[in-house]
Coordinates of C-alpha atoms in Angstrom, one line a residue:
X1 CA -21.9 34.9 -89.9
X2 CA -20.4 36.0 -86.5
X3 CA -17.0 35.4 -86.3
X4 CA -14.6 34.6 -83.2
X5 CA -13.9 38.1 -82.1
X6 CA -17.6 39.1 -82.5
X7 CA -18.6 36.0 -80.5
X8 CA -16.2 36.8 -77.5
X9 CA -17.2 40.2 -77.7
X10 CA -20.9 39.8 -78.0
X11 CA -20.1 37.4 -74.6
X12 CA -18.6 39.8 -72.7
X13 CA -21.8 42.3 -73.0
X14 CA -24.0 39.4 -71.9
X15 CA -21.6 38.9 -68.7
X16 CA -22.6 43.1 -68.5
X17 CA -26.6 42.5 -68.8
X18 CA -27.4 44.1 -65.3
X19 CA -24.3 45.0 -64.1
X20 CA -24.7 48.8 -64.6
X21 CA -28.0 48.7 -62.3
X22 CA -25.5 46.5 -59.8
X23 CA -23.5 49.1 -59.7
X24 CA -24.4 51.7 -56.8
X25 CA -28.3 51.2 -56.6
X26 CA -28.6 47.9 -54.0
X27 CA -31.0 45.4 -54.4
X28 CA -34.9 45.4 -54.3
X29 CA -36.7 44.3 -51.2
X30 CA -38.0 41.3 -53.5
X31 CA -34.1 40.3 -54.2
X32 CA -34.0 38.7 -50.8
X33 CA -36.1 36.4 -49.2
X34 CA -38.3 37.5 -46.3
X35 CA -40.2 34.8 -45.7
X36 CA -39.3 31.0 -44.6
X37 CA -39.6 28.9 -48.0
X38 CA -42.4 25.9 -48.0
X39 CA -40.7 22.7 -48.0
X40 CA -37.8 21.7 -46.1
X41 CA -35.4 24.7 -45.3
X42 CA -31.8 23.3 -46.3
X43 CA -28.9 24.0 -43.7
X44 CA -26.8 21.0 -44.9
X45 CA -24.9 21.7 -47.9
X46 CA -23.2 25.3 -47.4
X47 CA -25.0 27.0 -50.1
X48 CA -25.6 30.7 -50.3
X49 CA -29.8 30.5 -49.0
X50 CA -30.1 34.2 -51.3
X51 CA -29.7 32.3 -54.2
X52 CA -27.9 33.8 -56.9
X53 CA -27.1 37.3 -57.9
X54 CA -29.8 38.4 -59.9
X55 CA -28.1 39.9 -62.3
X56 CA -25.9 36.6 -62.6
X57 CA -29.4 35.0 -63.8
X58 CA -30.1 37.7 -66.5
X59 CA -26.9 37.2 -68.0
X60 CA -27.2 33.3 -67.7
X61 CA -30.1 33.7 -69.4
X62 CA -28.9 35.8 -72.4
X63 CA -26.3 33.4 -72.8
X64 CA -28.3 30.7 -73.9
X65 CA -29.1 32.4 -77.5
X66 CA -24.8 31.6 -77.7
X67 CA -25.8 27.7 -76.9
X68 CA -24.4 26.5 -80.0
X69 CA -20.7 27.4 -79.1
X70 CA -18.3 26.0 -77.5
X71 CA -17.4 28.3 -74.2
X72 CA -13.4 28.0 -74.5
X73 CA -12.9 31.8 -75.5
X74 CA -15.5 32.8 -72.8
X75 CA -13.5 30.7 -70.0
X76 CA -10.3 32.6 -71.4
X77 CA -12.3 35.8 -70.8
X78 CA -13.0 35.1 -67.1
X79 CA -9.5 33.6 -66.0
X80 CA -8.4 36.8 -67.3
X81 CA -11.1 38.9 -65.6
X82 CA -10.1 37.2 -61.7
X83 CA -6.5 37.9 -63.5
X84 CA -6.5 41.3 -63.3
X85 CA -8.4 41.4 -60.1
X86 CA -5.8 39.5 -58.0
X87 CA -2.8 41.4 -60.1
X88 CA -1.7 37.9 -61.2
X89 CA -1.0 37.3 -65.2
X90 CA -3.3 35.5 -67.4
X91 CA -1.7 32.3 -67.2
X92 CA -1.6 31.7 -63.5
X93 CA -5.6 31.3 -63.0
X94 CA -7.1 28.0 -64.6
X95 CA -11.4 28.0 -64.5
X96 CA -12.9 24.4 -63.8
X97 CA -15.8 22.7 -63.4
X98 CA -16.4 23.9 -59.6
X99 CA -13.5 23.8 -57.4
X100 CA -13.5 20.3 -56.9
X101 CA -13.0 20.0 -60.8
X102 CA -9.6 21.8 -60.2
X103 CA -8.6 19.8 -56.7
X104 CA -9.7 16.7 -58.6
X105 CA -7.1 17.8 -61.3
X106 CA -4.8 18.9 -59.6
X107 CA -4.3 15.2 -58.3
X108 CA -4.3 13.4 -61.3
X109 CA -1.7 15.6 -62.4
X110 CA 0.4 15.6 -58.9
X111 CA 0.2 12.0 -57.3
X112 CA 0.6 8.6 -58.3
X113 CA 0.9 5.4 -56.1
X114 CA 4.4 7.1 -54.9
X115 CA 2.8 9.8 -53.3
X116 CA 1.5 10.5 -50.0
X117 CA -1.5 13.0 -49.7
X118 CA -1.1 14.6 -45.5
X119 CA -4.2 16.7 -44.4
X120 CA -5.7 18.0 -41.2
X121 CA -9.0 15.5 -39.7
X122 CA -11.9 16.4 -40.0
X123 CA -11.4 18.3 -43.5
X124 CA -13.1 18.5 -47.0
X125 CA -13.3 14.6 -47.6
X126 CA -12.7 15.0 -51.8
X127 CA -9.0 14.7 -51.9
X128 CA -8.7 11.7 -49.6
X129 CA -11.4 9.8 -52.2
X130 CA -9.4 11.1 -54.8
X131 CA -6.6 9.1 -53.5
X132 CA -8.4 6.0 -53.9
X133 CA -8.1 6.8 -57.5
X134 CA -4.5 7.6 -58.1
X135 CA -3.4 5.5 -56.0
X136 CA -1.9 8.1 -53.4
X137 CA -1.3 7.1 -49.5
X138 CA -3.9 9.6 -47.6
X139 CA -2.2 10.0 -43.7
X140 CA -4.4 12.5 -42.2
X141 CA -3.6 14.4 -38.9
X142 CA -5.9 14.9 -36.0
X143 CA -6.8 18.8 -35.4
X144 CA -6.1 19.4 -31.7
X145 CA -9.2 20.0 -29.1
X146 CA -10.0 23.3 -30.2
X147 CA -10.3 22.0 -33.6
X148 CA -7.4 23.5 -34.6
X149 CA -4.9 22.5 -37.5
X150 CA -1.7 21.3 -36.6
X151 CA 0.3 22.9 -38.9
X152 CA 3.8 21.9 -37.0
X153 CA 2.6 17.9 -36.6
X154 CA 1.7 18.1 -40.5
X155 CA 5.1 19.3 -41.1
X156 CA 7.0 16.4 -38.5
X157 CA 4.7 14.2 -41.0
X158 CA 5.9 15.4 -44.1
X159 CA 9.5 15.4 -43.1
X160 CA 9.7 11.6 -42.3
X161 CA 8.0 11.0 -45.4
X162 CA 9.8 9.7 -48.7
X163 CA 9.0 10.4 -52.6
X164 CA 6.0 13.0 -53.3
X165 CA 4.0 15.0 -50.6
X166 CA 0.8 17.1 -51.2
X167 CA 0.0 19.0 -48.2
X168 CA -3.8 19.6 -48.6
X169 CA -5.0 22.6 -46.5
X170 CA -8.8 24.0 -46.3
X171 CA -8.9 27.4 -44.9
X172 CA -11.0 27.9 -43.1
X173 CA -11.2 24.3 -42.7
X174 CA -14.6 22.6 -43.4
X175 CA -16.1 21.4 -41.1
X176 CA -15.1 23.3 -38.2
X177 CA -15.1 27.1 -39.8
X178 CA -11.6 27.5 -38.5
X179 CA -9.0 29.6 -39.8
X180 CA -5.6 27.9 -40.7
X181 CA -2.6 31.1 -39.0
X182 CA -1.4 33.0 -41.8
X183 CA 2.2 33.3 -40.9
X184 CA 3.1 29.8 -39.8
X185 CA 1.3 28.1 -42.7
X186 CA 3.0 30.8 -45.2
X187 CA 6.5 30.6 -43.4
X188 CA 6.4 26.3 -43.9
X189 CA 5.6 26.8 -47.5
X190 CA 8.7 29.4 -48.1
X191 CA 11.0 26.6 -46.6
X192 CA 9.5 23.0 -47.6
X193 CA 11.5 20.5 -49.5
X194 CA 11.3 20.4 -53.3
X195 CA 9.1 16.9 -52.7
X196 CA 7.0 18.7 -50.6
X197 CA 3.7 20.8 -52.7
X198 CA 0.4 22.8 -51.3
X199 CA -3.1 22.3 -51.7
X200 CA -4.8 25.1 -50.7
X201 CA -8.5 24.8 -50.6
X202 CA -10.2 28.6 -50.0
X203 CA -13.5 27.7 -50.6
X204 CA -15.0 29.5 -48.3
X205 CA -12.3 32.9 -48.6
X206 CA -15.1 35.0 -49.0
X207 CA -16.7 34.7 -46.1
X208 CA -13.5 35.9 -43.8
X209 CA -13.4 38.7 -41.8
X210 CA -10.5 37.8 -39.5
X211 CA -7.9 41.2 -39.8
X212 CA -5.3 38.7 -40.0
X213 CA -6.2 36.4 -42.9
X214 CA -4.1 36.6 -45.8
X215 CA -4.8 34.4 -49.0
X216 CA -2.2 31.7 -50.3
X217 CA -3.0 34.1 -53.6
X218 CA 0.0 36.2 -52.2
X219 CA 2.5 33.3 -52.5
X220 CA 1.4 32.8 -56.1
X221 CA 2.4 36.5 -56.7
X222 CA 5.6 36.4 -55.2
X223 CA 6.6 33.4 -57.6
X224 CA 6.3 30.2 -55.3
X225 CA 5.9 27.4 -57.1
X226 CA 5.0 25.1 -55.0
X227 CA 1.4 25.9 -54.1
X228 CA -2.1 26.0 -55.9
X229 CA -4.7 27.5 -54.8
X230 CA -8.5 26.6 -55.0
X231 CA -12.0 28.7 -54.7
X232 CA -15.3 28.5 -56.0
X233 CA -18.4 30.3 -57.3
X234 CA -20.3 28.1 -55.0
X235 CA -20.6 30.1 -52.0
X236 CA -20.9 33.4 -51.2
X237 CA -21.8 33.6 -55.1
X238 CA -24.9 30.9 -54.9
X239 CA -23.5 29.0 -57.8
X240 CA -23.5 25.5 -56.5
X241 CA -25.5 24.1 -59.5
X242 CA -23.5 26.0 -61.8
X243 CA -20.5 24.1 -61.0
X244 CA -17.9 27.2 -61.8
X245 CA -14.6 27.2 -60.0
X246 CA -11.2 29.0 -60.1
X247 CA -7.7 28.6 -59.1
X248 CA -4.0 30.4 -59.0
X249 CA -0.8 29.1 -59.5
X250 CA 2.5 29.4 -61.2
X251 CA 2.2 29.0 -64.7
X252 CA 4.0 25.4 -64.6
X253 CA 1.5 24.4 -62.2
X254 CA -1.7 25.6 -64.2
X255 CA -0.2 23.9 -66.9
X256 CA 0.0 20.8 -65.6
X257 CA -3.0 20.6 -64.3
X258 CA -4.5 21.9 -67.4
X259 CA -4.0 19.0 -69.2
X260 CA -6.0 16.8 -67.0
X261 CA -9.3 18.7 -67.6
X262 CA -10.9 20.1 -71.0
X263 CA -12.0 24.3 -70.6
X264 CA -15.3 23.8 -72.8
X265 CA -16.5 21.4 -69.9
X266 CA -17.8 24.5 -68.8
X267 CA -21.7 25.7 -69.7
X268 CA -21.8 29.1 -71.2
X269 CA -24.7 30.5 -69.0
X270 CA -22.6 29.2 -65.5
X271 CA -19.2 31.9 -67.4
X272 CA -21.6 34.6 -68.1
X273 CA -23.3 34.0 -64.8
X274 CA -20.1 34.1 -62.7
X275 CA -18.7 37.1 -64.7
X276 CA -21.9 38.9 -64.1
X277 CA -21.8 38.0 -60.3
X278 CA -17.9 39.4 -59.8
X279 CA -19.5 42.8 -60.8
X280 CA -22.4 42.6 -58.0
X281 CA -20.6 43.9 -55.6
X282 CA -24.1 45.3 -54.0
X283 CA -25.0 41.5 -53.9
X284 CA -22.2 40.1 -52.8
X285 CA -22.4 42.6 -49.9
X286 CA -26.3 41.8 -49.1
X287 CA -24.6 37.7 -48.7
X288 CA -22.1 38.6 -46.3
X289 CA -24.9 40.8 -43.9
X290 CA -27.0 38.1 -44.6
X291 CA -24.2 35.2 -43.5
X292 CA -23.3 37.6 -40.2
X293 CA -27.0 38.2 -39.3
X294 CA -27.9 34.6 -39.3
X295 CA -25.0 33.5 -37.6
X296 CA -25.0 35.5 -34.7
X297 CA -28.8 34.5 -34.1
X298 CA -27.8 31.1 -34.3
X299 CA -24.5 31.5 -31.7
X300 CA -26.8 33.5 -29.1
X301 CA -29.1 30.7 -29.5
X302 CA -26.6 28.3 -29.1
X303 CA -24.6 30.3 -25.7
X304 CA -28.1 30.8 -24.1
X305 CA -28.7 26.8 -24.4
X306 CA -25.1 25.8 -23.3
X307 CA -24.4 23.9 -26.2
X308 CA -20.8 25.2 -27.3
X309 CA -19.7 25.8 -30.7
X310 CA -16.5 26.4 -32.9
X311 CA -15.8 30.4 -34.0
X312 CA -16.5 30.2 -37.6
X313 CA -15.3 32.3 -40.4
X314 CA -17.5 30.7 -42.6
X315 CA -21.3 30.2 -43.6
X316 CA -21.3 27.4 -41.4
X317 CA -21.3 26.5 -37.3
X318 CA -19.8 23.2 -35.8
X319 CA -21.9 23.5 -32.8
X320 CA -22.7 20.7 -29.5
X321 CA -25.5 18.1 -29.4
X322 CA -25.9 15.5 -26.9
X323 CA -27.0 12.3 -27.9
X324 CA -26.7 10.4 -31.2
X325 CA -26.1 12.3 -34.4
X326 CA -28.5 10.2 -37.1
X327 CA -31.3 10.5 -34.7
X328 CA -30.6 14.5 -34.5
X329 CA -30.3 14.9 -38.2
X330 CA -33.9 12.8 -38.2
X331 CA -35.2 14.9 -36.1
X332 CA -34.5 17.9 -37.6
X333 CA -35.9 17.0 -40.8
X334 CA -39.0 15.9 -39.7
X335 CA -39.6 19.2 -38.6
X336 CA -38.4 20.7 -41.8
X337 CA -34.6 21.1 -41.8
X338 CA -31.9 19.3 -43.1
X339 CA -28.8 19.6 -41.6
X340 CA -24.9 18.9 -41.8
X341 CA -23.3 16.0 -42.4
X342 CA -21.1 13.9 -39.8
X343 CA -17.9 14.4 -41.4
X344 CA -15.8 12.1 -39.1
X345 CA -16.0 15.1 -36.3
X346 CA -16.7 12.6 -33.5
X347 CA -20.0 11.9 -31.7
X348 CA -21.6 15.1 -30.6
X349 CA -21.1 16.9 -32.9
X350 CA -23.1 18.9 -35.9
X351 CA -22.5 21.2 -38.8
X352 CA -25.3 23.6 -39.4
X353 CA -24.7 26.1 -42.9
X354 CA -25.9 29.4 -42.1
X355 CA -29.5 30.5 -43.9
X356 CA -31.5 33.4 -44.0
X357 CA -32.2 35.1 -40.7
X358 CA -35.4 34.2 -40.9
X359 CA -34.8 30.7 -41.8
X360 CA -32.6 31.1 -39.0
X361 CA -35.0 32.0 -36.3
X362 CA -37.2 29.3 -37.2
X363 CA -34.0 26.8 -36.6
X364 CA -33.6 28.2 -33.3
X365 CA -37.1 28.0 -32.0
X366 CA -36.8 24.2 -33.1
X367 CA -33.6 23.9 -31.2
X368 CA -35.3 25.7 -28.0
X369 CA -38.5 22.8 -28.8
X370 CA -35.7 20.1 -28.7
X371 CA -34.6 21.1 -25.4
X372 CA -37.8 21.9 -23.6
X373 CA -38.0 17.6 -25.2
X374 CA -34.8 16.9 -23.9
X375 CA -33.0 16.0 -27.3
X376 CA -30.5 18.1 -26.9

């Protein structure tokens, strides 16, 4: 019989299964697509089009002779893994079920019917449902005309509001790819209100490569206890359908939120998958050049047909169209993409996620085909 210690042990080498060939040699020519996929190409969700690490697969795969046990010791095993990456203790990062699971969480554990929820417009629409459930007020804030947040009207908001505040931030905000200022959003935390608590959503952190970014992570670390922060396997990582998320707070906030969600919710293979992946740094490298290759042939695209378009720091574009949105997103998937969703951003407007190059190129043709049709 294998006991406990065996079991986590024998876990953690699973979580290894490929990691020494991730280490140094690169990928195979095979690990990344070359070709455009039959079917429809999808540019609508924000998912990593490389897939997953492959190395991530093998050990999601050896995990499944472990099926018959319940992952909580393997969850332990990878909050305390991102632990020690981030310098933070073992008791200020909680796993979930995606970060959703966590910003879902974090709400039935922070708001009630006495509590107003103020975020940025357009932004990542699952907190404002979420309201609907606990009974939260949702007062969201116009971002300005460069689709920037307005950090200082959020704060006006929040001071002439009464009883509980959540302050839900995405940076960089989804849809529009833009980054929330480091130093203004950091300085507002450092002097809110007691009533006044952060939601930071870094779903897409990964993907920055703005000099001056600095993660919400760092507030955590310095003791604040007024913040949690939220990111996601889903990404960069290409685990959206393993539904792994992570997130960093004081440890009174992780163990609130804690009790609102149960740590074997979580599927062995997505823990050894996602442990696996944190060691691909050769992968998670080929992602990024892939995510920067394919956007900049879809900007230059874009600037050559005068249809303008948000700076992103994501794996995502907000970009022009002229005419109505539904008939765009039709069009587009009758000729084999499906693209972003409408996300309150106003007429003329789309969200396109960023694919392969190739997949890319073939985007861009169809967008040059619209035009020569007058569609756009």
């Amino acid at each position: 019989m294998v006991n406990r210690r065996q079991f986590i042990s024998a876990l953690g080498s699973v979580s290894l299964i490929g990691t020494a060939a991730a280490t140094g040699s690169g990928l195979s020519a095979e690990d990344v697509p070359k070709e455009v996929p039959s079917g429809p190409i999808y540019l609508n969700q924000n998912e990593n089009p490389l897939g997953m690490s492959p190395h991530a697969k093998k050990a999601a795969n050896a995990a499944l002779a472990y099926g018959h046990r319940y992952p909580d010791a393997m969850v332990r095993s990878l909050a305390a893994k991102i632990a020690h990456t981030e310098g933070l203790s073992n008791d200020s990062v909680i796993i979930g079920a995606g970060s959703t699971g966590l910003l879902i969480a974090q709400m039935f554990a922070m708001s009630g019917p006495n509590t107003t929820v103020i975020a940025p417009a357009p932004t990542f629409s699952r907190v404002e449902r979420q309201c609907a459930v606990t009974g939260a007020t949702y007062v969201p804030l116009p971002v300005n005309d460069r689709f920037e947040v307005d950090l200082e009207g959020l704060e006006r908001l929040s001071a002439k509001t009464t009883g509980p505040v959540i302050v839900y931030i995405v940076t960089p905000n989804n849809p529009t790819g833009v980054l929330v200022p480091t130093n203004p959003l950091f300085n507002w935390i450092k002097r809110a209100p007691a009533n006044v608590f952060f939601l930071i959503d870094e779903a897409y952190h990964d993907f920055v490569d703005d000099p001056a970014y600095q993660s919400a992570v760092s507030l955590v670390k310095e003791g604040y206890k007024n913040v949690f922060v939220a990111r996601t396997f889903s990404k960069l990582h290409g685990m959206a359908g393993m539904r792994v998320g992570y997130g960093f707070g004081h440890a009174d906030v992780t163990g609130k939120i804690s009790a609102y969600y149960a740590p074997w919710n979580l599927a062995l293979p997505s823990i050894a998958a996602a442990m696996a992946s944190l060691d691909d740094t050769d992968f998670i490298a080929r992602g990024k050049k892939s995510n920067s290759n394919g956007k900049a042939i879809l900007t230059e695209t874009l600037d050559a047909l005068g249809l303008a378009h948000i700076p992103s720091q994501t794996n995502f574009v907000l970009h022009q169209i002229t005419g109505d949105h539904q008939t765009y997103k039709d069009r587009m998937e009758e000729a084999g993409f499906l693209v972003g969703r409408y996300m309150n951003t106003g007429p003329g407007w789309n969200r396109v996620s960023i694919g392969t190059p190739e997949e890319m190129q073939a985007f861009c043709r169809t967008l040059k085909n619209f035009r020569d049709k007058d569609w756009i």
